[in-house]
């Protein structure tokens, strides 16, 4: 037994002695008759010995007081309960309980549980800073009263930076109650009023599982009141184990643009992808890599990464080896314009579904000097991949296109429209391959996205580069864009162009 555990054991032995003595004192209203005082001394040793053996047997010294919780309380109750049975049996065999009042046998386990659990809870509260600390840190309002908020309150109790002074939630049944000692003051709409009353300058949104609209409303109300808005990590990040609830961060644009979870036809996607060989071109790009990760959920027989960039191919290979090592993968370095390389890959691996994500997509860079390269990569590359798919009997070919292909005003948009026309021309009822096209607009966080550029320009004091004062941009998050691409691939029977609702 290490020194700390020994100290805890000695504490519990002392508590067991005190509980037995206190049970006698309470029985006789603190005036112990001499006859029973001798009985107390005679029985104290056997009771404490039995109780100490039970403490060891039930593993009371494997836990850490610093994190004492419900499992520790259960062990204490079990030890006290067994002691309340074992001690009277032993004493009965020794002296037939002649000097032990029956009420003492009932009081003893109750006092023991109270003293042992109380000392542990006091120690944890002291270490958490709840005792003698006062209200240090900046006062902050917590939005939400669910599991995330409860966990956050426990973490903030140990924080020197924040002090939770109230909770807000739209569930009226919670109003007027408390969570970990912090009052639930009202609904989300009361943010301005409660912030003024409590002198709060920041709020923390602790509703990772709530709908995107609810989180967005909370952020807008707090921002309109001139408050700093922080949030806990997303629900996906929490369940993946990548972050903990205490990693509070500023609200990002992704938090405001997120929509409710897309309901996928999982059964249909399993039929499309499970047990199949899937090839993804541009597998190392922002869309291609997310596509690979989400396809992996449906247990393909083999995932073929086709990528021209060695560095991007390395990154996606490393991500799979770290997070999805159970999925069989092949990393192929190759250009979509290389017909020979495509033929080699299609012949060797025989893909059954192809997602064609490889493209040049930066609008301004593809103008003038790079126009021919945009045509070669986006049109000729699509032509070569589609021809290989057709020649090797691929079941479904999904082209990832763009909303800029609608009445295109740029070289990039025009090249993607030509790529769509290539796929439509190749689609025929006489062939085994079904060609499906999916269009979407700006994807937040994708390579070349305008958002990082806007952030840099704002940080530098402006100005923002926009094409027109009244321009309206539509955005979608990468995960939901990829989910909808897969769904469209499932729905398509050949020749369709699907447009995602941005």
Short mmCIF file of C-alpha atoms in Angstrom, two decimals:
data_model
loop_
_atom_site.label_atom_id
_atom_site.label_comp_id
_atom_site.label_asym_id
_atom_site.label_seq_id
_atom_site.Cartn_x
_atom_site.Cartn_y
_atom_site.Cartn_z
CA UNK A 1 0.00 0.00 0.00
CA UNK A 2 1.41 3.37 -1.00
CA UNK A 3 1.68 6.16 1.62
CA UNK A 4 -1.43 7.99 0.43
CA UNK A 5 -3.55 4.83 0.47
CA UNK A 6 -2.20 4.01 3.95
CA UNK A 7 -3.19 7.47 5.15
CA UNK A 8 -6.71 6.99 3.75
CA UNK A 9 -6.92 3.56 5.43
CA UNK A 10 -5.92 5.01 8.80
CA UNK A 11 -8.53 7.74 8.29
CA UNK A 12 -11.22 5.13 7.67
CA UNK A 13 -10.16 3.09 10.71
CA UNK A 14 -10.44 6.23 12.83
CA UNK A 15 -13.86 6.99 11.31
CA UNK A 16 -15.05 3.44 12.06
CA UNK A 17 -13.99 3.90 15.71
CA UNK A 18 -15.69 7.28 15.88
CA UNK A 19 -18.91 5.94 14.29
CA UNK A 20 -19.14 3.08 16.83
CA UNK A 21 -18.53 5.45 19.74
CA UNK A 22 -20.97 8.05 18.34
CA UNK A 23 -23.65 5.39 17.97
CA UNK A 24 -23.39 4.64 21.71
CA UNK A 25 -23.40 8.33 22.64
CA UNK A 26 -26.45 9.07 20.52
CA UNK A 27 -28.24 6.03 21.95
CA UNK A 28 -27.82 7.39 25.50
CA UNK A 29 -28.18 11.11 24.67
CA UNK A 30 -24.44 11.75 25.20
CA UNK A 31 -24.56 10.39 28.79
CA UNK A 32 -23.08 6.88 28.56
CA UNK A 33 -23.75 4.65 31.63
CA UNK A 34 -20.66 3.01 33.10
CA UNK A 35 -21.89 -0.50 32.33
CA UNK A 36 -22.31 0.26 28.65
CA UNK A 37 -19.05 2.25 28.54
CA UNK A 38 -17.18 -0.96 29.34
CA UNK A 39 -19.22 -2.79 26.70
CA UNK A 40 -18.27 -0.11 24.21
CA UNK A 41 -14.56 -0.63 24.89
CA UNK A 42 -14.87 -4.43 24.77
CA UNK A 43 -16.65 -4.44 21.39
CA UNK A 44 -14.75 -1.62 19.68
CA UNK A 45 -11.73 -3.74 18.67
CA UNK A 46 -13.63 -6.59 16.96
CA UNK A 47 -15.97 -4.19 15.12
CA UNK A 48 -13.13 -2.05 13.76
CA UNK A 49 -11.11 -5.14 12.78
CA UNK A 50 -14.03 -6.61 10.83
CA UNK A 51 -14.78 -3.28 9.20
CA UNK A 52 -11.11 -2.77 8.19
CA UNK A 53 -11.01 -6.19 6.50
CA UNK A 54 -14.16 -5.31 4.54
CA UNK A 55 -12.62 -1.98 3.45
CA UNK A 56 -9.71 -3.87 1.92
CA UNK A 57 -11.81 -6.63 0.38
CA UNK A 58 -14.11 -4.16 -1.39
CA UNK A 59 -11.28 -2.09 -2.90
CA UNK A 60 -11.93 1.20 -1.17
CA UNK A 61 -8.30 2.22 -1.69
CA UNK A 62 -8.13 1.82 -5.44
CA UNK A 63 -9.97 5.09 -6.05
CA UNK A 64 -8.61 8.63 -5.77
CA UNK A 65 -10.22 11.01 -3.30
CA UNK A 66 -9.57 13.87 -5.71
CA UNK A 67 -12.18 12.31 -8.02
CA UNK A 68 -14.49 10.69 -5.47
CA UNK A 69 -17.88 10.00 -7.05
CA UNK A 70 -20.90 7.68 -7.06
CA UNK A 71 -18.93 4.39 -7.46
CA UNK A 72 -16.93 5.29 -4.32
CA UNK A 73 -20.16 5.96 -2.43
CA UNK A 74 -21.51 2.56 -3.52
CA UNK A 75 -18.40 0.82 -2.16
CA UNK A 76 -18.71 2.70 1.15
CA UNK A 77 -22.41 1.75 1.50
CA UNK A 78 -21.61 -1.88 0.67
CA UNK A 79 -18.77 -1.98 3.20
CA UNK A 80 -20.94 -0.39 5.93
CA UNK A 81 -23.85 -2.69 5.14
CA UNK A 82 -21.76 -5.85 5.27
CA UNK A 83 -20.13 -4.56 8.44
CA UNK A 84 -23.56 -4.02 9.99
CA UNK A 85 -24.26 -7.73 9.37
CA UNK A 86 -20.84 -9.24 10.15
CA UNK A 87 -20.14 -7.29 13.35
CA UNK A 88 -23.35 -8.34 15.22
CA UNK A 89 -22.80 -11.97 14.22
CA UNK A 90 -19.25 -11.92 15.61
CA UNK A 91 -20.30 -10.09 18.78
CA UNK A 92 -23.17 -12.51 19.30
CA UNK A 93 -20.75 -15.44 19.24
CA UNK A 94 -18.47 -13.62 21.71
CA UNK A 95 -20.95 -12.25 24.27
CA UNK A 96 -24.47 -12.76 22.90
CA UNK A 97 -24.66 -8.96 22.46
CA UNK A 98 -25.38 -8.53 26.15
CA UNK A 99 -23.80 -5.05 26.34
CA UNK A 100 -24.72 -3.79 22.86
CA UNK A 101 -28.05 -1.94 22.51
CA UNK A 102 -29.92 -2.91 19.36
CA UNK A 103 -30.26 0.71 18.28
CA UNK A 104 -26.45 1.00 18.18
CA UNK A 105 -26.38 -1.70 15.48
CA UNK A 106 -28.72 0.45 13.39
CA UNK A 107 -27.02 3.80 14.02
CA UNK A 108 -23.49 2.56 13.37
CA UNK A 109 -23.69 1.88 9.59
CA UNK A 110 -25.59 5.13 8.99
CA UNK A 111 -22.98 7.19 10.83
CA UNK A 112 -20.15 5.32 9.10
CA UNK A 113 -21.52 6.05 5.62
CA UNK A 114 -22.16 9.69 6.52
CA UNK A 115 -18.67 10.27 7.92
CA UNK A 116 -16.71 8.40 5.22
CA UNK A 117 -18.58 9.86 2.25
CA UNK A 118 -18.72 13.31 3.81
CA UNK A 119 -14.97 13.53 4.29
CA UNK A 120 -14.38 12.41 0.70
CA UNK A 121 -16.84 14.89 -0.74
CA UNK A 122 -15.37 17.70 1.36
CA UNK A 123 -11.88 16.83 0.14
CA UNK A 124 -13.00 16.79 -3.51
CA UNK A 125 -14.82 20.12 -3.11
CA UNK A 126 -11.73 21.61 -1.51
CA UNK A 127 -9.47 20.39 -4.32
CA UNK A 128 -11.97 21.60 -6.91
CA UNK A 129 -11.76 25.05 -5.34
CA UNK A 130 -15.35 25.15 -4.11
CA UNK A 131 -14.34 25.53 -0.48
CA UNK A 132 -12.82 28.82 0.67
CA UNK A 133 -12.30 29.91 -2.92
CA UNK A 134 -15.20 32.30 -3.25
CA UNK A 135 -16.25 33.37 -6.74
CA UNK A 136 -12.99 33.84 -8.58
CA UNK A 137 -12.80 34.31 -12.30
CA UNK A 138 -14.95 36.19 -14.76
CA UNK A 139 -18.69 35.68 -14.28
CA UNK A 140 -20.22 33.78 -17.19
CA UNK A 141 -23.68 32.55 -18.19
CA UNK A 142 -24.06 28.98 -19.45
CA UNK A 143 -26.66 28.34 -22.17
CA UNK A 144 -28.10 24.85 -21.82
CA UNK A 145 -28.85 22.49 -18.92
CA UNK A 146 -28.07 19.10 -20.44
CA UNK A 147 -25.23 16.65 -19.88
CA UNK A 148 -22.73 18.94 -21.61
CA UNK A 149 -23.64 21.84 -19.31
CA UNK A 150 -23.37 19.63 -16.21
CA UNK A 151 -19.92 18.39 -17.24
CA UNK A 152 -18.83 21.93 -18.10
CA UNK A 153 -19.91 23.20 -14.66
CA UNK A 154 -17.78 20.54 -12.97
CA UNK A 155 -14.79 21.57 -15.09
CA UNK A 156 -15.35 25.28 -14.49
CA UNK A 157 -15.45 24.69 -10.74
CA UNK A 158 -11.70 24.01 -10.97
CA UNK A 159 -11.06 26.96 -13.27
CA UNK A 160 -9.49 30.23 -12.17
CA UNK A 161 -10.63 31.92 -15.39
CA UNK A 162 -14.43 31.50 -15.31
CA UNK A 163 -17.12 31.47 -12.66
CA UNK A 164 -20.56 30.24 -13.72
CA UNK A 165 -23.22 32.49 -12.16
CA UNK A 166 -26.31 31.21 -13.94
CA UNK A 167 -27.80 28.89 -16.55
CA UNK A 168 -30.40 29.63 -19.22
CA UNK A 169 -32.54 27.09 -21.03
CA UNK A 170 -35.85 27.22 -22.90
CA UNK A 171 -37.21 24.22 -20.96
CA UNK A 172 -39.58 26.00 -18.55
CA UNK A 173 -39.71 22.94 -16.26
CA UNK A 174 -36.08 23.61 -15.33
CA UNK A 175 -36.54 27.28 -14.37
CA UNK A 176 -35.99 28.03 -10.68
CA UNK A 177 -34.00 24.84 -10.11
CA UNK A 178 -30.25 24.37 -9.72
CA UNK A 179 -27.56 22.36 -11.48
CA UNK A 180 -24.43 21.71 -9.39
CA UNK A 181 -25.43 24.64 -7.20
CA UNK A 182 -25.81 27.08 -10.12
CA UNK A 183 -29.33 28.51 -10.56
CA UNK A 184 -31.33 28.07 -13.77
CA UNK A 185 -32.58 31.61 -14.30
CA UNK A 186 -34.88 31.42 -17.32
CA UNK A 187 -35.02 31.00 -21.07
CA UNK A 188 -32.45 31.83 -23.74
CA UNK A 189 -34.32 35.05 -24.58
CA UNK A 190 -33.42 36.38 -21.11
CA UNK A 191 -29.73 36.69 -22.03
CA UNK A 192 -29.61 40.53 -22.18
CA UNK A 193 -31.58 41.00 -18.95
CA UNK A 194 -29.63 38.42 -16.92
CA UNK A 195 -26.27 39.60 -18.30
CA UNK A 196 -26.99 43.18 -17.13
CA UNK A 197 -28.23 42.01 -13.73
CA UNK A 198 -25.24 39.77 -13.05
CA UNK A 199 -22.55 41.90 -14.69
CA UNK A 200 -21.75 39.19 -17.23
CA UNK A 201 -19.73 39.96 -20.36
CA UNK A 202 -19.47 36.42 -21.77
CA UNK A 203 -21.73 33.44 -22.40
CA UNK A 204 -20.83 29.83 -23.14
CA UNK A 205 -23.13 27.81 -25.40
CA UNK A 206 -23.18 24.27 -23.96
CA UNK A 207 -25.72 22.65 -26.30
CA UNK A 208 -23.62 20.48 -28.68
CA UNK A 209 -26.49 18.12 -29.43
CA UNK A 210 -29.10 20.87 -29.99
CA UNK A 211 -30.29 21.81 -33.47
CA UNK A 212 -28.14 24.21 -35.48
CA UNK A 213 -31.01 26.73 -35.53
CA UNK A 214 -31.21 26.73 -31.71
CA UNK A 215 -27.45 27.23 -31.31
CA UNK A 216 -27.48 29.98 -33.94
CA UNK A 217 -30.35 31.79 -32.18
CA UNK A 218 -28.47 31.66 -28.88
CA UNK A 219 -25.33 33.07 -30.48
CA UNK A 220 -27.27 35.85 -32.20
CA UNK A 221 -29.06 36.90 -28.99
CA UNK A 222 -25.79 37.01 -27.07
CA UNK A 223 -23.98 38.93 -29.80
CA UNK A 224 -26.87 41.42 -30.06
CA UNK A 225 -26.47 42.06 -26.31
CA UNK A 226 -22.80 42.89 -26.84
CA UNK A 227 -21.55 39.74 -25.09
CA UNK A 228 -18.58 37.57 -25.98
CA UNK A 229 -19.81 34.20 -27.26
CA UNK A 230 -17.94 30.96 -26.57
CA UNK A 231 -18.99 27.37 -27.17
CA UNK A 232 -18.06 23.83 -26.23
CA UNK A 233 -16.81 21.48 -28.97
CA UNK A 234 -19.23 19.97 -31.47
CA UNK A 235 -21.12 16.78 -30.70
CA UNK A 236 -19.15 14.85 -33.36
CA UNK A 237 -15.83 15.93 -31.84
CA UNK A 238 -16.98 14.96 -28.36
CA UNK A 239 -18.15 11.44 -29.26
CA UNK A 240 -15.03 10.83 -31.34
CA UNK A 241 -12.88 11.52 -28.29
CA UNK A 242 -10.77 14.12 -30.09
CA UNK A 243 -11.60 16.83 -27.54
CA UNK A 244 -13.16 17.22 -24.10
CA UNK A 245 -16.06 19.38 -22.99
CA UNK A 246 -13.73 21.76 -21.13
CA UNK A 247 -12.00 22.88 -24.32
CA UNK A 248 -14.06 26.05 -24.67
CA UNK A 249 -13.46 27.99 -27.89
CA UNK A 250 -14.81 30.98 -29.75
CA UNK A 251 -17.85 30.47 -31.93
CA UNK A 252 -16.77 29.75 -35.49
CA UNK A 253 -18.64 30.34 -38.69
CA UNK A 254 -19.18 26.58 -38.94
CA UNK A 255 -21.24 26.70 -35.74
CA UNK A 256 -23.58 29.31 -37.23
CA UNK A 257 -23.93 27.77 -40.69
CA UNK A 258 -24.49 24.21 -39.54
CA UNK A 259 -27.90 22.80 -40.28
CA UNK A 260 -29.76 19.90 -38.70
CA UNK A 261 -28.33 16.45 -39.25
CA UNK A 262 -28.89 15.14 -42.79
CA UNK A 263 -30.98 11.97 -42.70
CA UNK A 264 -29.22 9.50 -44.96
CA UNK A 265 -30.61 6.30 -46.43
CA UNK A 266 -28.08 4.16 -44.58
CA UNK A 267 -29.56 0.89 -45.77
CA UNK A 268 -29.34 2.04 -49.38
CA UNK A 269 -25.79 3.31 -48.95
CA UNK A 270 -24.76 -0.02 -47.45
CA UNK A 271 -26.13 -1.72 -50.57
CA UNK A 272 -24.20 0.72 -52.76
CA UNK A 273 -20.87 0.69 -50.90
CA UNK A 274 -20.56 -2.21 -48.47
CA UNK A 275 -18.27 -4.98 -49.64
CA UNK A 276 -17.44 -3.06 -52.84
CA UNK A 277 -14.24 -1.66 -54.33
CA UNK A 278 -14.60 2.14 -54.32
CA UNK A 279 -12.27 4.49 -56.21
CA UNK A 280 -12.07 8.19 -55.34
CA UNK A 281 -10.16 10.58 -57.58
CA UNK A 282 -8.71 13.66 -55.90
CA UNK A 283 -8.76 11.59 -52.70
CA UNK A 284 -6.34 13.90 -50.90
CA UNK A 285 -8.37 17.07 -51.44
CA UNK A 286 -10.77 18.59 -48.94
CA UNK A 287 -13.85 17.02 -50.54
CA UNK A 288 -12.14 13.81 -51.62
CA UNK A 289 -10.63 13.08 -48.20
CA UNK A 290 -13.93 13.63 -46.36
CA UNK A 291 -15.62 11.44 -48.97
CA UNK A 292 -13.14 8.66 -48.22
CA UNK A 293 -13.71 8.96 -44.46
CA UNK A 294 -17.49 8.79 -44.82
CA UNK A 295 -17.38 5.92 -47.31
CA UNK A 296 -15.32 4.01 -44.74
CA UNK A 297 -18.39 3.99 -42.44
CA UNK A 298 -20.09 1.61 -44.85
CA UNK A 299 -17.33 -1.04 -44.77
CA UNK A 300 -16.12 -1.16 -48.41
CA UNK A 301 -14.03 -4.17 -49.45
CA UNK A 302 -11.31 -1.82 -50.71
CA UNK A 303 -10.86 1.96 -50.96
CA UNK A 304 -8.61 3.16 -53.79
CA UNK A 305 -7.19 6.66 -53.33
CA UNK A 306 -6.26 8.20 -56.69
CA UNK A 307 -4.37 11.47 -56.23
CA UNK A 308 -1.85 13.51 -58.24
CA UNK A 309 -0.36 15.27 -55.18
CA UNK A 310 2.13 13.11 -53.29
CA UNK A 311 1.76 15.21 -50.12
CA UNK A 312 -2.04 15.06 -50.15
CA UNK A 313 -1.89 11.30 -50.76
CA UNK A 314 0.47 10.91 -47.80
CA UNK A 315 -1.84 12.88 -45.50
CA UNK A 316 -4.92 10.82 -46.32
CA UNK A 317 -2.92 7.60 -45.96
CA UNK A 318 -1.70 8.71 -42.52
CA UNK A 319 -5.21 9.68 -41.40
CA UNK A 320 -6.55 6.23 -42.30
CA UNK A 321 -3.64 4.43 -40.65
CA UNK A 322 -4.31 6.42 -37.46
CA UNK A 323 -8.11 6.47 -37.32
CA UNK A 324 -9.42 3.83 -39.71
CA UNK A 325 -6.73 1.17 -39.84
CA UNK A 326 -9.35 -1.56 -40.22
CA UNK A 327 -10.35 -0.31 -43.71
CA UNK A 328 -8.30 -1.83 -46.57
CA UNK A 329 -6.87 0.98 -48.72
CA UNK A 330 -4.61 1.43 -51.74
CA UNK A 331 -2.81 4.72 -52.38
CA UNK A 332 -2.31 5.40 -56.09
CA UNK A 333 -0.29 8.36 -57.34
CA UNK A 334 -1.65 9.32 -60.72
CA UNK A 335 -3.07 12.05 -62.94
CA UNK A 336 -6.68 11.83 -64.12
CA UNK A 337 -5.46 12.83 -67.60
CA UNK A 338 -3.16 9.80 -67.79
CA UNK A 339 -5.16 7.19 -69.70
CA UNK A 340 -2.45 4.54 -69.30
CA UNK A 341 -2.28 4.90 -65.54
CA UNK A 342 -6.08 4.84 -65.27
CA UNK A 343 -6.29 1.67 -67.36
CA UNK A 344 -3.66 0.01 -65.18
CA UNK A 345 -5.47 0.93 -61.95
CA UNK A 346 -8.95 -0.02 -63.19
CA UNK A 347 -7.67 -3.34 -64.55
CA UNK A 348 -5.86 -4.22 -61.32
CA UNK A 349 -8.44 -3.20 -58.73
CA UNK A 350 -11.75 -3.42 -60.66
CA UNK A 351 -13.63 -0.60 -58.87
CA UNK A 352 -17.41 -0.94 -58.77
CA UNK A 353 -18.21 2.68 -57.78
CA UNK A 354 -16.20 5.78 -58.75
CA UNK A 355 -16.43 9.21 -57.14
CA UNK A 356 -14.68 11.75 -59.37
CA UNK A 357 -13.64 14.66 -57.12
CA UNK A 358 -10.37 15.64 -58.83
CA UNK A 359 -10.64 19.14 -60.35
CA UNK A 360 -9.18 22.60 -60.68
CA UNK A 361 -11.78 24.75 -58.96
CA UNK A 362 -10.29 28.14 -58.04
CA UNK A 363 -12.24 30.61 -60.17
CA UNK A 364 -9.76 33.46 -60.56
CA UNK A 365 -6.69 31.25 -61.02
CA UNK A 366 -8.31 29.33 -63.85
CA UNK A 367 -8.87 32.46 -65.93
CA UNK A 368 -6.63 33.65 -68.82
CA UNK A 369 -3.19 32.01 -68.48
CA UNK A 370 -4.51 28.82 -66.87
CA UNK A 371 -7.66 28.40 -68.94
CA UNK A 372 -6.25 25.58 -71.07
CA UNK A 373 -5.11 23.68 -67.97
CA UNK A 374 -8.59 24.04 -66.46
CA UNK A 375 -10.07 22.50 -69.62
CA UNK A 376 -7.49 19.72 -69.71
CA UNK A 377 -7.91 18.79 -66.05
CA UNK A 378 -11.66 19.28 -65.61
CA UNK A 379 -12.86 18.14 -69.05
CA UNK A 380 -10.18 15.84 -70.45
CA UNK A 381 -9.56 14.37 -66.97
CA UNK A 382 -13.26 13.62 -66.55
CA UNK A 383 -13.35 12.14 -70.08
CA UNK A 384 -10.44 9.78 -69.33
CA UNK A 385 -11.79 8.62 -65.94
CA UNK A 386 -15.27 8.16 -67.41
CA UNK A 387 -13.88 6.16 -70.37
CA UNK A 388 -11.95 3.91 -67.99
CA UNK A 389 -15.07 3.39 -65.87
CA UNK A 390 -17.10 2.53 -68.96
CA UNK A 391 -14.46 0.16 -70.32
CA UNK A 392 -14.13 -1.75 -67.04
CA UNK A 393 -17.82 -2.07 -66.21
CA UNK A 394 -18.05 0.29 -63.22
CA UNK A 395 -21.59 0.23 -61.82
CA UNK A 396 -21.89 3.90 -60.84
CA UNK A 397 -19.84 6.99 -61.68
CA UNK A 398 -20.49 10.12 -59.60
CA UNK A 399 -19.10 13.43 -60.87
CA UNK A 400 -18.71 16.19 -58.27
CA UNK A 401 -19.52 19.44 -60.06
CA UNK A 402 -20.33 23.03 -59.05
CA UNK A 403 -23.23 25.46 -59.12
CA UNK A 404 -20.94 27.71 -61.20
CA UNK A 405 -21.72 25.37 -64.09
CA UNK A 406 -25.18 26.98 -64.23
CA UNK A 407 -24.97 29.67 -66.97
CA UNK A 408 -21.19 29.72 -66.45
CA UNK A 409 -19.48 33.10 -66.43
CA UNK A 410 -15.99 31.79 -65.62
CA UNK A 411 -13.55 29.34 -67.19
CA UNK A 412 -13.82 27.09 -64.17
CA UNK A 413 -17.62 27.02 -64.37
CA UNK A 414 -17.55 26.45 -68.13
CA UNK A 415 -15.03 23.60 -67.79
CA UNK A 416 -17.20 21.88 -65.19
CA UNK A 417 -20.26 22.29 -67.37
CA UNK A 418 -18.38 20.60 -70.21
CA UNK A 419 -17.42 17.81 -67.79
CA UNK A 420 -21.12 17.35 -66.98
CA UNK A 421 -21.93 17.15 -70.67
CA UNK A 422 -19.23 14.50 -71.11
CA UNK A 423 -20.85 12.33 -68.44
CA UNK A 424 -24.34 12.85 -69.84
CA UNK A 425 -23.13 11.93 -73.33
CA UNK A 426 -21.57 8.72 -72.02
CA UNK A 427 -24.67 7.69 -70.10
CA UNK A 428 -26.69 5.21 -72.10
CA UNK A 429 -29.20 2.49 -71.36
CA UNK A 430 -26.99 0.17 -73.40
CA UNK A 431 -24.10 0.44 -70.91
CA UNK A 432 -23.66 -0.99 -67.45
CA UNK A 433 -22.32 2.27 -66.00
CA UNK A 434 -24.67 4.93 -64.61
CA UNK A 435 -23.28 8.48 -64.69
CA UNK A 436 -24.60 10.85 -62.02
CA UNK A 437 -23.61 14.49 -61.46
CA UNK A 438 -23.90 16.45 -58.20
CA UNK A 439 -23.60 20.26 -58.07
CA UNK A 440 -23.02 22.36 -54.99
CA UNK A 441 -21.71 25.81 -54.14
CA UNK A 442 -19.11 27.12 -51.70
CA UNK A 443 -18.01 24.50 -49.22
CA UNK A 444 -16.82 25.94 -45.93
CA UNK A 445 -13.27 24.88 -45.16
CA UNK A 446 -12.49 23.41 -48.55
CA UNK A 447 -9.20 24.31 -50.17
CA UNK A 448 -9.62 27.61 -51.99
CA UNK A 449 -12.68 28.59 -49.91
CA UNK A 450 -13.29 32.32 -49.64
CA UNK A 451 -13.81 32.22 -45.85
CA UNK A 452 -10.11 31.95 -44.86
CA UNK A 453 -9.41 34.89 -47.17
CA UNK A 454 -12.20 36.96 -45.58
CA UNK A 455 -10.83 36.16 -42.11
CA UNK A 456 -7.35 37.33 -43.10
CA UNK A 457 -8.72 40.53 -44.60
CA UNK A 458 -10.84 41.29 -41.50
CA UNK A 459 -7.87 40.62 -39.21
CA UNK A 460 -5.80 43.04 -41.30
CA UNK A 461 -8.46 45.72 -41.00
CA UNK A 462 -10.00 45.23 -44.43
CA UNK A 463 -11.14 45.87 -47.05
CA UNK A 464 -13.06 42.72 -48.03
CA UNK A 465 -12.71 41.57 -51.61
CA UNK A 466 -16.20 41.01 -53.01
CA UNK A 467 -17.36 40.93 -56.60
CA UNK A 468 -20.42 43.10 -55.99
CA UNK A 469 -21.83 45.02 -52.96
CA UNK A 470 -25.05 42.96 -53.12
CA UNK A 471 -23.38 39.60 -53.69
CA UNK A 472 -24.98 36.66 -51.87
CA UNK A 473 -22.97 33.51 -51.22
CA UNK A 474 -24.36 30.13 -50.23
CA UNK A 475 -22.30 27.81 -48.05
CA UNK A 476 -22.35 24.21 -46.94
CA UNK A 477 -20.12 22.34 -44.51
CA UNK A 478 -17.81 19.69 -45.98
CA UNK A 479 -19.34 16.74 -44.04
CA UNK A 480 -22.91 17.52 -45.10
CA UNK A 481 -21.87 18.20 -48.70
CA UNK A 482 -20.20 14.80 -48.86
CA UNK A 483 -23.17 13.09 -47.22
CA UNK A 484 -25.46 14.55 -49.87
CA UNK A 485 -23.05 13.57 -52.66
CA UNK A 486 -23.27 9.97 -51.47
CA UNK A 487 -27.06 10.20 -51.18
CA UNK A 488 -27.33 11.62 -54.69
CA UNK A 489 -25.06 8.85 -55.96
CA UNK A 490 -27.46 6.33 -54.45
CA UNK A 491 -30.58 8.02 -55.84
CA UNK A 492 -29.27 8.56 -59.36
CA UNK A 493 -30.15 6.04 -62.03
CA UNK A 494 -28.06 7.63 -64.75
CA UNK A 495 -27.96 10.96 -66.60
CA UNK A 496 -29.25 13.13 -63.74
CA UNK A 497 -27.74 16.34 -62.43
CA UNK A 498 -28.51 16.82 -58.72
CA UNK A 499 -28.26 20.29 -57.16
CA UNK A 500 -27.75 20.46 -53.39
CA UNK A 501 -29.90 22.83 -51.35
CA UNK A 502 -27.26 25.21 -49.97
#
